XYZ file of C-alpha atoms in Angstrom:
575
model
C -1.527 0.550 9.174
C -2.036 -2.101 11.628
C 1.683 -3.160 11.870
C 2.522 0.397 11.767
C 0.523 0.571 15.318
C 0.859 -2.508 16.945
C 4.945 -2.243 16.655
C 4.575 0.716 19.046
C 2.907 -2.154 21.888
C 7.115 -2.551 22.702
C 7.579 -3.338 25.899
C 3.519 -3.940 26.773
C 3.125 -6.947 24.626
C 3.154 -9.252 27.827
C 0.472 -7.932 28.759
C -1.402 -7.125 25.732
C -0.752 -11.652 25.979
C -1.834 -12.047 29.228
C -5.066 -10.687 29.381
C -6.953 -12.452 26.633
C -6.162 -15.187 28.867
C -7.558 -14.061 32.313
C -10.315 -12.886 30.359
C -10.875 -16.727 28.876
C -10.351 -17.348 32.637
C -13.063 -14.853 33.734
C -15.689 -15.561 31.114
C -15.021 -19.674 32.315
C -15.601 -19.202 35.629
C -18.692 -16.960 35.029
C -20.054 -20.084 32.639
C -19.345 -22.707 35.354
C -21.546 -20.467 38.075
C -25.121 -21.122 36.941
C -24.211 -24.746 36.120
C -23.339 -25.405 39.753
C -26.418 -23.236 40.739
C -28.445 -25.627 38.498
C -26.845 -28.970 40.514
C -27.804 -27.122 43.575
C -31.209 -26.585 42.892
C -31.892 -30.014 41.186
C -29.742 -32.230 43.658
C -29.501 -30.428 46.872
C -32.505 -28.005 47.718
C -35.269 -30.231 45.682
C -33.933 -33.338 48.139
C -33.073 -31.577 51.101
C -29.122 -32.793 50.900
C -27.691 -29.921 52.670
C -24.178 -31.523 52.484
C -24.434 -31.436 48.345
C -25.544 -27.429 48.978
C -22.528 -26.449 51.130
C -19.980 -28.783 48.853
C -21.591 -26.609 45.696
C -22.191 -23.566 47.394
C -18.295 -23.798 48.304
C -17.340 -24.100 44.885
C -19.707 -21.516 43.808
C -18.195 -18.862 46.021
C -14.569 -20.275 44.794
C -15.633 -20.012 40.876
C -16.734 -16.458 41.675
C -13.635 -15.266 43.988
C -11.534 -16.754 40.511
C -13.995 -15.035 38.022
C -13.323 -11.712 40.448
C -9.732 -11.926 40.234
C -9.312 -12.540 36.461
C -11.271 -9.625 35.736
C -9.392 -7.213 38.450
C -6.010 -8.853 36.933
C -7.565 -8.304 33.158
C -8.444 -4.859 34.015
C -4.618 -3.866 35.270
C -2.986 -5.472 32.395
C -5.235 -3.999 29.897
C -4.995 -0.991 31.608
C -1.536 -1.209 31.812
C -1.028 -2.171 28.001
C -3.251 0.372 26.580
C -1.746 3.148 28.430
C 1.602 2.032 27.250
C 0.646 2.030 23.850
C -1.078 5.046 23.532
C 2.125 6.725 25.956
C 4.566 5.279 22.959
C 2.530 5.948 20.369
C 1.881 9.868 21.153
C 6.183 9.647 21.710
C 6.505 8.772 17.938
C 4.171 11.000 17.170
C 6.251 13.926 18.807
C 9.501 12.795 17.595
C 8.237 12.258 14.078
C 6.536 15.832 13.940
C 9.967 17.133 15.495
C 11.601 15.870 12.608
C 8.828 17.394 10.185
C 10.124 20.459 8.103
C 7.569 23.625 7.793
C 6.556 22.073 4.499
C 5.288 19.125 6.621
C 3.429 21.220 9.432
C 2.126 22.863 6.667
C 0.303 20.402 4.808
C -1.097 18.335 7.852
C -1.760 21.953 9.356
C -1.128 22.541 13.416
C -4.728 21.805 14.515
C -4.653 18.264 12.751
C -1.489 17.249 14.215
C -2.697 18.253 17.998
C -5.937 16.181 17.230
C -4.580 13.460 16.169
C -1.771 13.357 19.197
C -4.591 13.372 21.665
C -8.273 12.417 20.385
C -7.331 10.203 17.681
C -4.409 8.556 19.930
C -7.416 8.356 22.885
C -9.969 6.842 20.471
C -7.266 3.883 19.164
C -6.051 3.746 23.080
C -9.679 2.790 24.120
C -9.948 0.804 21.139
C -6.805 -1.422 21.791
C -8.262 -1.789 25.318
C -11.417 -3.593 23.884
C -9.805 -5.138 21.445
C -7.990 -7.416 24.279
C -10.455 -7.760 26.606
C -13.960 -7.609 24.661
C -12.820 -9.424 21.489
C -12.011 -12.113 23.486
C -14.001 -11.920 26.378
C -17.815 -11.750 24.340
C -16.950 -14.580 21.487
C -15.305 -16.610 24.114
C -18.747 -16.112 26.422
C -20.592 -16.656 23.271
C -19.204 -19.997 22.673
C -19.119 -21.517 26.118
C -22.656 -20.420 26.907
C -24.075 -21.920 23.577
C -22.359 -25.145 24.583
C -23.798 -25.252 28.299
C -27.233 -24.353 26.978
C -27.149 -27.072 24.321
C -25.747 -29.498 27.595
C -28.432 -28.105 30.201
C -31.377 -27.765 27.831
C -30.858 -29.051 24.764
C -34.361 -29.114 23.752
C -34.529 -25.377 24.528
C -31.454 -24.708 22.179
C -33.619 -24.384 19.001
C -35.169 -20.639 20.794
C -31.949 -19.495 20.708
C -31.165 -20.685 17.438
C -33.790 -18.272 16.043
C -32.935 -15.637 18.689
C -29.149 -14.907 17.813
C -29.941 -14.409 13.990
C -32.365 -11.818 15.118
C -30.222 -10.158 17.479
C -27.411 -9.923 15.216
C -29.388 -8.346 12.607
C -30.825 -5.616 15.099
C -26.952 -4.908 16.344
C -25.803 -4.531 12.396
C -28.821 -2.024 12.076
C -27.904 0.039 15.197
C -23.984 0.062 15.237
C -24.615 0.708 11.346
C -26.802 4.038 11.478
C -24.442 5.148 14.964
C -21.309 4.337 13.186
C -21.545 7.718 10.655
C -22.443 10.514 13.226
C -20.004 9.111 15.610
C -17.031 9.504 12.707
C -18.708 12.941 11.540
C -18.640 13.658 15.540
C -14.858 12.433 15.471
C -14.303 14.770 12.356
C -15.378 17.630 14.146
C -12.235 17.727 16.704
C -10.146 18.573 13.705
C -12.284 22.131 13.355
C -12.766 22.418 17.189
C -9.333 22.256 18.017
C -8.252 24.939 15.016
C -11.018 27.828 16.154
C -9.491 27.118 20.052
C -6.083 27.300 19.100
C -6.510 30.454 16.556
C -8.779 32.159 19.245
C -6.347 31.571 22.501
C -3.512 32.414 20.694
C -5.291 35.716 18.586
C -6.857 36.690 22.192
C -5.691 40.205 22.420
C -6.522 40.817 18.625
C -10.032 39.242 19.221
C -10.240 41.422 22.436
C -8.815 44.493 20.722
C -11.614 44.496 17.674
C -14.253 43.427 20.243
C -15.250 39.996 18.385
C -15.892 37.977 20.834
C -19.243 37.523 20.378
C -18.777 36.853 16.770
C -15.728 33.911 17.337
C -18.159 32.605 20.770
C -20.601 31.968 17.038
C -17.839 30.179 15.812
C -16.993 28.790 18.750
C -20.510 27.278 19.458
C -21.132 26.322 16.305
C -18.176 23.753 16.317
C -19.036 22.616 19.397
C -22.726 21.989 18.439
C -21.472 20.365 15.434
C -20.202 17.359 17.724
C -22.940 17.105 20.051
C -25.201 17.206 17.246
C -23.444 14.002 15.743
C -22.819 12.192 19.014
C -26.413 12.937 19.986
C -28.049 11.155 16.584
C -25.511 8.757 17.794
C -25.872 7.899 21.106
C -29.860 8.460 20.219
C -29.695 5.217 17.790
C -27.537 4.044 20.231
C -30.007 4.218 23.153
C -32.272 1.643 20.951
C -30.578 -1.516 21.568
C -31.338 -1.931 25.296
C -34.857 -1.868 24.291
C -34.392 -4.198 21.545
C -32.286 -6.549 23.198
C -34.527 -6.847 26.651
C -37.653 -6.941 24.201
C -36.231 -10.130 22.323
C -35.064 -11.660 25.910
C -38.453 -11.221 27.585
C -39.860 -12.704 24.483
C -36.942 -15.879 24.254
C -37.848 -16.112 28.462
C -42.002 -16.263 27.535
C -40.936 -19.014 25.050
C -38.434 -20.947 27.098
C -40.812 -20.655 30.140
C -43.533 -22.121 28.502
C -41.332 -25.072 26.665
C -39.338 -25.354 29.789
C -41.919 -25.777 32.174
C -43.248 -28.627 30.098
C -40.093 -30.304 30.205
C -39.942 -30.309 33.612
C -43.865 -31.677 34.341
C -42.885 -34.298 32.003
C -39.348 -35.192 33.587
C -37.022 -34.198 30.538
C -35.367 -31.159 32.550
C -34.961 -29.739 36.080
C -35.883 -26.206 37.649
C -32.032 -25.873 38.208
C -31.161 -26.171 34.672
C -34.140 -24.247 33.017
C -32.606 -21.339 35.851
C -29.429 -21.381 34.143
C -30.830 -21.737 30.839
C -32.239 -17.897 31.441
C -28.717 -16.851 32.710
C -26.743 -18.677 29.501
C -29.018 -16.595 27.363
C -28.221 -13.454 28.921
C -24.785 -13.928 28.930
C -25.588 -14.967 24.765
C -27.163 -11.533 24.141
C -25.251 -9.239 25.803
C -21.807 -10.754 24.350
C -23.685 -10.140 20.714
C -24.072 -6.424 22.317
C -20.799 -5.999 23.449
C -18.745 -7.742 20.017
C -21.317 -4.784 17.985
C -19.754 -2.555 20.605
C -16.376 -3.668 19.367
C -17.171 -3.664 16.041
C -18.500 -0.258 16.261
C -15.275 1.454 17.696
C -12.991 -0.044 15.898
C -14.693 1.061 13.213
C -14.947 4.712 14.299
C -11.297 4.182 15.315
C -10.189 3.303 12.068
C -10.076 6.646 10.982
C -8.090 7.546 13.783
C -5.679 4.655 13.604
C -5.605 6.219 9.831
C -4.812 9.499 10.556
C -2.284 8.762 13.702
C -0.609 6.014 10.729
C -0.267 8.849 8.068
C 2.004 11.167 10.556
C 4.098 8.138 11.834
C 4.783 7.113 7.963
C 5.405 10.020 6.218
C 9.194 10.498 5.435
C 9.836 14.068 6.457
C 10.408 15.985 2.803
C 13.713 17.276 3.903
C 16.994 14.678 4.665
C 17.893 15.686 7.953
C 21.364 13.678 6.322
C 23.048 12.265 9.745
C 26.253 11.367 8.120
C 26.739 14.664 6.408
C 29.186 17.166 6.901
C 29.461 18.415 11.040
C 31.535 21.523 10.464
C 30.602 24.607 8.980
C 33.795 26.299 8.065
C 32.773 29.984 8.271
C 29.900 32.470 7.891
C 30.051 32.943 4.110
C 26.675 32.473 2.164
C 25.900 32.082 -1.459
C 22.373 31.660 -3.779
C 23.073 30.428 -7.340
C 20.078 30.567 -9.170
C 17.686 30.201 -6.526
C 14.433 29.878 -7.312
C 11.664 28.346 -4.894
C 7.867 27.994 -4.446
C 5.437 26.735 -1.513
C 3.804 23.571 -2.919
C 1.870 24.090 -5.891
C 2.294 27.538 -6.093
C 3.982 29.903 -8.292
C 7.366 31.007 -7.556
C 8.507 32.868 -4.294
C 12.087 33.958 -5.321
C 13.168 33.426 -8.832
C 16.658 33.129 -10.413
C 18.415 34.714 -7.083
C 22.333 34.879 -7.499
C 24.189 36.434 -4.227
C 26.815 36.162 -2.058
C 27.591 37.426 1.567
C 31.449 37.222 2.676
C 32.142 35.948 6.768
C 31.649 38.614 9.031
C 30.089 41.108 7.202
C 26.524 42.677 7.797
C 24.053 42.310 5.075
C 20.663 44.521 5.061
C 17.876 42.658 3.015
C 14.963 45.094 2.408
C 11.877 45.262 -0.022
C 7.918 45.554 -0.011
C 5.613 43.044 1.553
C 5.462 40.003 0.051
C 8.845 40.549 -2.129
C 10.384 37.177 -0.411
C 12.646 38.787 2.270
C 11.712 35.770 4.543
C 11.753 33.001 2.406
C 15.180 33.800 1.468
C 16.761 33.438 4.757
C 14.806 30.723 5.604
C 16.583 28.644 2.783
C 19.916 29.561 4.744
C 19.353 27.131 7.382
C 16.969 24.351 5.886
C 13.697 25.689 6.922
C 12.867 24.994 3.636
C 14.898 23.608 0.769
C 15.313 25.287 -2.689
C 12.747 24.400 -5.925
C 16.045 24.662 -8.208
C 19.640 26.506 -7.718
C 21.611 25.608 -4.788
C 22.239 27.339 -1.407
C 25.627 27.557 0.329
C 26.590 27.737 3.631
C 30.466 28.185 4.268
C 31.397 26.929 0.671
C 28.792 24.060 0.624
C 25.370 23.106 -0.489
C 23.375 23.056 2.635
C 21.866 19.997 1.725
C 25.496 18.385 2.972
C 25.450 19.130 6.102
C 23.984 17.508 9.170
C 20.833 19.065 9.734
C 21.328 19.829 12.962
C 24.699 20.936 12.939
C 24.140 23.578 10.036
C 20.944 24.871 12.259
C 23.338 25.256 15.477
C 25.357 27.401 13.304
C 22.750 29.403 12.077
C 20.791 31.188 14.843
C 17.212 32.705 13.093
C 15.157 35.619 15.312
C 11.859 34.984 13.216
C 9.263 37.679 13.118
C 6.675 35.947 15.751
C 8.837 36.127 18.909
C 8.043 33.061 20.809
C 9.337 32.653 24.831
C 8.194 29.483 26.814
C 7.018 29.159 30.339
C 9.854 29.147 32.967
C 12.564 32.331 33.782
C 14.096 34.574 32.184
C 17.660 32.930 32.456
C 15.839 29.095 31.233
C 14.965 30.771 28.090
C 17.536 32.264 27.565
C 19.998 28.996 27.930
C 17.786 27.594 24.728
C 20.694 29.089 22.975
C 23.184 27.367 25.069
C 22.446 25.217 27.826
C 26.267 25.318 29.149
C 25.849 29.429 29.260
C 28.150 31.145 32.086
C 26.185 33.820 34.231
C 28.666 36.134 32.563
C 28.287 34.715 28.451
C 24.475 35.406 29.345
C 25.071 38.994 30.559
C 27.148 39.885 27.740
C 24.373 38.368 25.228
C 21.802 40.283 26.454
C 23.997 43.838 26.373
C 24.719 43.048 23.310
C 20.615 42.655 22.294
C 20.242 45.931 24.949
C 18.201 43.349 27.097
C 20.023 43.541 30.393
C 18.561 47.106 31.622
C 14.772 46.162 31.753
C 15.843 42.733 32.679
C 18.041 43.298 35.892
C 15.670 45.838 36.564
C 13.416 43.331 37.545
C 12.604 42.143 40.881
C 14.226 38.823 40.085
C 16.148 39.829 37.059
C 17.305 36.820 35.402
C 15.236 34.500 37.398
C 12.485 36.443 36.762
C 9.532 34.585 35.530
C 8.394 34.239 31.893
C 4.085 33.720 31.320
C 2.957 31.035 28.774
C 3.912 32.827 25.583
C 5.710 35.387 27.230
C 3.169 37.343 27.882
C 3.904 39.532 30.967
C 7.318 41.076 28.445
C 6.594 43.593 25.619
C 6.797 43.233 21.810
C 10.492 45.194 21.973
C 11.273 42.863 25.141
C 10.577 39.587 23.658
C 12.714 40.965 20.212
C 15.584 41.919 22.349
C 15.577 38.299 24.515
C 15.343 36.521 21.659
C 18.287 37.985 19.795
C 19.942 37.271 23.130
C 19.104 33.866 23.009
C 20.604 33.210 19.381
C 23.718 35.169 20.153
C 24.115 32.315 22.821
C 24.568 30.127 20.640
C 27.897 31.615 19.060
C 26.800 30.407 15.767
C 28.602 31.702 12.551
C 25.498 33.786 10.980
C 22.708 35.630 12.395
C 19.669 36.299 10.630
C 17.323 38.747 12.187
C 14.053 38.651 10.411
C 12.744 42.429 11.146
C 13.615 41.176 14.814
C 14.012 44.770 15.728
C 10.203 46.167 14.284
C 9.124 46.415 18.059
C 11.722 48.443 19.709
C 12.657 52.246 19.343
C 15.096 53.699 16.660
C 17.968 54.511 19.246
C 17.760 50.919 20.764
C 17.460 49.683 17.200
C 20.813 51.660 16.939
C 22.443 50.327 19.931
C 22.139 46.239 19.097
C 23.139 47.310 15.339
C 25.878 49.260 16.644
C 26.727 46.573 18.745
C 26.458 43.429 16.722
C 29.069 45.627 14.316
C 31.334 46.882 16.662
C 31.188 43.258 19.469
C 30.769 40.847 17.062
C 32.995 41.033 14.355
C 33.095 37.351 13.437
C 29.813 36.737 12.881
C 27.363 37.632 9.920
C 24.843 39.180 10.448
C 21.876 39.370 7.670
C 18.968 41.841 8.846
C 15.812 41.808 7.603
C 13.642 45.254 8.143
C 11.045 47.658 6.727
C 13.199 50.152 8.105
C 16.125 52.090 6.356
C 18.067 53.356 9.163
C 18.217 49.649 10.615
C 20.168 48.370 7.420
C 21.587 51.619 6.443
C 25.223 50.598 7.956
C 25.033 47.342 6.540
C 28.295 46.443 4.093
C 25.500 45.210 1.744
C 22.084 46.229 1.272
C 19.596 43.666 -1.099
C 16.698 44.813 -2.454
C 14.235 42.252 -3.141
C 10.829 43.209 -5.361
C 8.284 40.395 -6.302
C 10.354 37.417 -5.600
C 13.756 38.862 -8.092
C 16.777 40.931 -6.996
C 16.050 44.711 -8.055
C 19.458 46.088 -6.930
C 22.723 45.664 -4.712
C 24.685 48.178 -2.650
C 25.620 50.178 0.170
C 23.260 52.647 1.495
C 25.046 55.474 -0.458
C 24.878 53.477 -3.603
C 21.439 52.825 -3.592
C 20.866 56.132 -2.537
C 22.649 57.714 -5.605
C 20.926 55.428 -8.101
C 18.094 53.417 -7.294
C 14.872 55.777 -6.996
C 12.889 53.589 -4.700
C 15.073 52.843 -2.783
C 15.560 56.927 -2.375
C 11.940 57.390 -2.124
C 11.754 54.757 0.980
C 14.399 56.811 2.808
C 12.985 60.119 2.205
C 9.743 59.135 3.241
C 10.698 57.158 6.326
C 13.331 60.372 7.015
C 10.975 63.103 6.095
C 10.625 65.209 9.579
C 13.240 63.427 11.563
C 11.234 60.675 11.448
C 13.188 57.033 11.341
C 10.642 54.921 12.693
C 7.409 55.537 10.201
């Protein structure tokens, strides 16, 4: 896990090197500054030699102008490094999800992934940032402060002998009982970030069955669920000022009284009982700050876990770089194609078809019969349980991933446009578009009347989601946008639900009549929107129930006569 992490440091590592060292540099300078105070008191203000107080002073005000800049320098690089780190490792992150198939997304789940590319990456960020400076910074303090009590007051040493054992008990009690609300507080992100993605994206539906009191419940009690941990946390937390100034007032009684017989008797000087109190408060609060450490890397781990987990999971589907780069043509075939999500029972069993180049297939059937599962096998959405998919006379699975997806455009049934205009979303299909290649797309997908009706027509501007555009809008961009990509099949997964039956008429009459080299595989609970199709499949619970034209079925399949009827009964095509 570690190495996993720490490789992403890349082109930080100098200063992830450097600072340890200005923080040595920092922590020795801050040492050396009651020393000198000590020589000042003892051998210039206690005799009067003002020449031995400026020479010290001087020194003093050097050792803390070199104490200020290590820190400041410490600070940058740290900085610096951490932000670097965390910047490369949320890049992995990215690139590694990109490469993730829906089976992937599916098992670590959306919400997860978004927590753990920005409060899990935040949480190891700030704990990489300690981990340079504090780690080295409070042992480091620890050490030299021990050694310039035991040379200032050695006689006062054996206090803080007992002292640190006591101290480092009381931080081990604190940072223990803190350490499980703080990762059940940590846990909680996963939940809050699920019910505020499901309820910004589900706003209208939330809006439109007037829940939002009921999912502002929700809402709260996910929220309270973390400030209920960090709370106990931060409550147990709150303890160890207390604690520590209670044992430090008590070690400063002790020392006072031991200390100030030392000095009546000769054995010590005011100076160096002064820094004596300042070496142990350096002492105690670098215990503080290494349980401080100890505590967030701790809480961190999980984190560093869970971030470790995405970057080494090997995507479930080869994305095969070296395979094949060419798809020779739009013919598809399914021998004995079965396939199920995870553990569960089969989708589509034992399918056996075959579409020739060019032609239009219809794909019809009752909810839940498999209609998109089949054409997402087509291009490597997911890949088969058994059988063997084929795409232009080849298994899929020999292709370059993303050469077999650039010939296979997909209008899934959640319509998805992204921020920007009209014309930028539309060039997702083909960045090198001509002005002209764009308007034919979209008269093609009867999207160029409502768009050049527009104030800015292609330019106009497209909300977050795509939000300011209708259901039958967003359809009719979207098949715009995969026609752009002149791939050599088109799958249209009941693309055309949203939009009226004589528009629904005009891109099938279209994609027939304009795009003769191209197949074209519809998916639809309508009849009259595969009813010209060359072949019509009818799926029912996951198996093939019958093949043919719309006058075949007609003529001998009885649900598929009793769909039409009903759907036609009245005139009416769109029920």
């Amino acid at each position: 896990m570690l190495k996993t992490l720490l490789s992403r440091v890349e082109q930080y590592k100098k200063y992830a090197f450097i600072t340890p060292l200005l923080m040595i540099g920092e922590v020795a300078m801050e040492v050396l500054i009651p020393t000198l105070m000590a020589i000042i008191v003892d051998s210039g203000v206690s005799s009067g030699d003002m020449d031995s107080v400026f020479r010290i002073g001087i020194l003093i005000i050097l050792a803390a102008f070199l104490s200020l800049s290590f820190g400041m320098a410490g600070a940058w690089t740290a900085s610096k490094a951490s932000a670097g780190f965390a910047a490369n490792i949320r890049r992995d992150l990215y690139g590694k999800i990109m490469d993730f198939s829906f089976a992937d997304i599916d098992r670590f789940s959306t919400s997860s992934l978004i927590t753990r590319m920005t409060t899990d990456v935040q949480n190891v960020q700030q704990s990489f940032q300690m981990m340079i400076r504090i780690c080295f910074r409070a042992p480091v303090m620890f050490v030299f402060a021990i050694v310039m009590v035991y040379h200032n007051g050695r006689s006062l040493s054996t206090v803080l002998a007992v002292a640190i054992p006591i101290v480092t008990c009381l931080v081990f009690l604190v940072f223990r009982h803190s350490y499980s609300s703080f990762t059940a507080a940590f846990r909680g992100y996963d939940v809050f970030n699920r019910v505020v993605q499901e309820n910004l994206n589900g706003i209208r539906t939330v809006k439109a069955y007037v829940r939002e009191e009921q999912q502002q419940e929700i809402f709260n009690e996910a929220t309270e669920n973390i400030r209920r941990n960090f709370r106990h946390g931060q409550i147990i937390m709150a303890l160890m000022n207390p604690l520590m100034m209670s044992v430090a007032y008590i070690c400063m009684i002790i020392i006072s009284y031991f200390g100030a017989h030392l000095i009546n008797i000769g054995h010590m000087g005011t100076g160096e009982l002064m820094s004596v109190y300042t070496y142990m408060g350096q002492i105690l609060s670098s215990l503080v700050m290494t349980g401080m450490v100890i505590v967030m890397l701790s809480v961190s781990h999980a984190s560093m876990v869970r971030i470790a987990e995405v970057l080494n999971t090997k995507p479930s589907m080869d994305i095969n770089p070296d395979g094949v780069k060419e798809v020779k043509d739009g013919s598809v075939e399914f021998d004995h194609v079965s396939f199920g999500y995870g553990k569960t029972s089969k989708v589509l069993d034992d399918i056996n078809l075959r579409f020739n180049s060019g032609e239009m297939i219809g794909i019809i059937g009752n909810t839940g019969s498999g209609k998109s599962t089949l054409i997402s096998l087509i291009a490597r959405l997911y890949d088969v349980t058994s059988g063997t998919v084929k795409v232009g006379g080849r298994d899929v699975r020999e292709y370059n991933l993303q050469a077999l997806r650039n010939e296979v455009s997909v209008v899934l049934q959640k319509n998805t446009l992204f921020t920007g205009t009209v014309e930028e979303n539309l060039r997702w299909g083909n960045p090198d578009a001509t002005d002209e290649e764009i308007k034919r797309a979209c008269d093609v997908a009867a999207a160029s009347p409502f768009v050049e009706a527009m104030k800015d027509g292609y330019k106009s501007h497209v909300e977050q989601g795509g939000t300011n555009f209708s259901g039958g809008q967003k359809q009719r961009l979207c098949i715009a946008r995969a026609l752009l990509k002149k791939p050599k099949i088109l799958i249209m997964d009941d693309s055309t639900s949203a939009v009226d039956t004589a528009t629904d008429a005009s891109i099938r009459k279209a994609l027939k009549e304009d795009v003769t080299d191209l197949t074209k595989i519809i998916i639809s609970q309508r009849v009259s929107s595969v009813m010209d199709a060359d072949q019509i499949v009818m799926l029912k619970n996951g198996r093939i129930d019958d093949i043919g034209t719309h006058s075949e079925l007609l003529e001998r399949n009885d649900d598929y006569r009793d769909l039409y009827e009903t759907q036609t009964r009245g005139g009416n095509l769109d029920a």
